[in-house]
Amino acid sequence: LAVGAVGDIAVLRLRPGRFTFVDAVGASLVAEQRLVSDGIVIGGTWWPNEAANDLSDTERFEARAHETHVDV
């Protein structure tokens, strides 16, 4: 970083509500808030996250075990 240099940032917001988070092994945690990205600034240009308020796609994720390694 230098004085006058262009910086990049992420703009985040705590969104209140009731949210259930499920990890890869099926353990769940209920929370009263979640962190949402409102957008980013890259090279001085604002890029809004147009899906920041759309939670409909979060229902499609299912908990399932994932392999911890792959033999190649």
C-alpha positions as a Python dict, from the first residue, in 0.01 Angstrom:
ca = {
    (1, 'L'): (0, 0, 0),
    (2, 'A'): (104, 354, -68),
    (3, 'V'): (-52, 697, -34),
    (4, 'G'): (-280, 753, -333),
    (5, 'A'): (-274, 387, -440),
    (6, 'V'): (-597, 216, -546),
    (7, 'G'): (-718, -38, -290),
    (8, 'D'): (-959, -330, -300),
    (9, 'I'): (-1215, -389, -26),
    (10, 'A'): (-1503, -618, 62),
    (11, 'V'): (-1819, -456, 203),
    (12, 'L'): (-1982, -690, 454),
    (13, 'R'): (-2303, -667, 658),
    (14, 'L'): (-2444, -864, 951),
    (15, 'R'): (-2794, -971, 854),
    (16, 'P'): (-3032, -1050, 1141),
    (17, 'G'): (-3268, -1346, 1121),
    (18, 'R'): (-3276, -1715, 1201),
    (19, 'F'): (-3029, -1922, 1003),
    (20, 'T'): (-2927, -2286, 1024),
    (21, 'F'): (-2574, -2367, 916),
    (22, 'V'): (-2489, -2730, 837),
    (23, 'D'): (-2136, -2859, 788),
    (24, 'A'): (-2009, -3140, 567),
    (25, 'V'): (-2071, -3411, 827),
    (26, 'G'): (-2426, -3297, 907),
    (27, 'A'): (-2365, -3108, 1232),
    (28, 'S'): (-2587, -2800, 1249),
    (29, 'L'): (-2577, -2467, 1425),
    (30, 'V'): (-2866, -2221, 1451),
    (31, 'A'): (-2768, -1853, 1455),
    (32, 'E'): (-2952, -1522, 1483),
    (33, 'Q'): (-2735, -1346, 1225),
    (34, 'R'): (-2518, -1419, 923),
    (35, 'L'): (-2244, -1235, 740),
    (36, 'V'): (-2342, -1122, 390),
    (37, 'S'): (-2126, -965, 121),
    (38, 'D'): (-2290, -649, -14),
    (39, 'G'): (-2022, -612, -278),
    (40, 'I'): (-1659, -538, -348),
    (41, 'V'): (-1451, -249, -472),
    (42, 'I'): (-1177, -352, -715),
    (43, 'G'): (-949, -93, -867),
    (44, 'G'): (-1187, 183, -763),
    (45, 'T'): (-1494, 21, -926),
    (46, 'W'): (-1795, -86, -716),
    (47, 'W'): (-1923, -439, -790),
    (48, 'P'): (-2247, -498, -599),
    (49, 'N'): (-2348, -847, -490),
    (50, 'E'): (-2690, -860, -650),
    (51, 'A'): (-2764, -1190, -473),
    (52, 'A'): (-2691, -1054, -123),
    (53, 'N'): (-3056, -1064, -19),
    (54, 'D'): (-3151, -1381, -207),
    (55, 'L'): (-3128, -1679, 27),
    (56, 'S'): (-3336, -1913, -189),
    (57, 'D'): (-3033, -2099, -322),
    (58, 'T'): (-2903, -2188, 24),
    (59, 'E'): (-3173, -2453, 63),
    (60, 'R'): (-3028, -2667, -216),
    (61, 'F'): (-2710, -2754, -28),
    (62, 'E'): (-2721, -3084, 156),
    (63, 'A'): (-2490, -3213, 426),
    (64, 'R'): (-2281, -3504, 309),
    (65, 'A'): (-1946, -3652, 394),
    (66, 'H'): (-1658, -3541, 176),
    (67, 'E'): (-1339, -3732, 113),
    (68, 'T'): (-1044, -3585, 297),
    (69, 'H'): (-796, -3692, 31),
    (70, 'V'): (-780, -3837, -316),
    (71, 'D'): (-521, -4091, -428),
    (72, 'V'): (-370, -3999, -765),
}
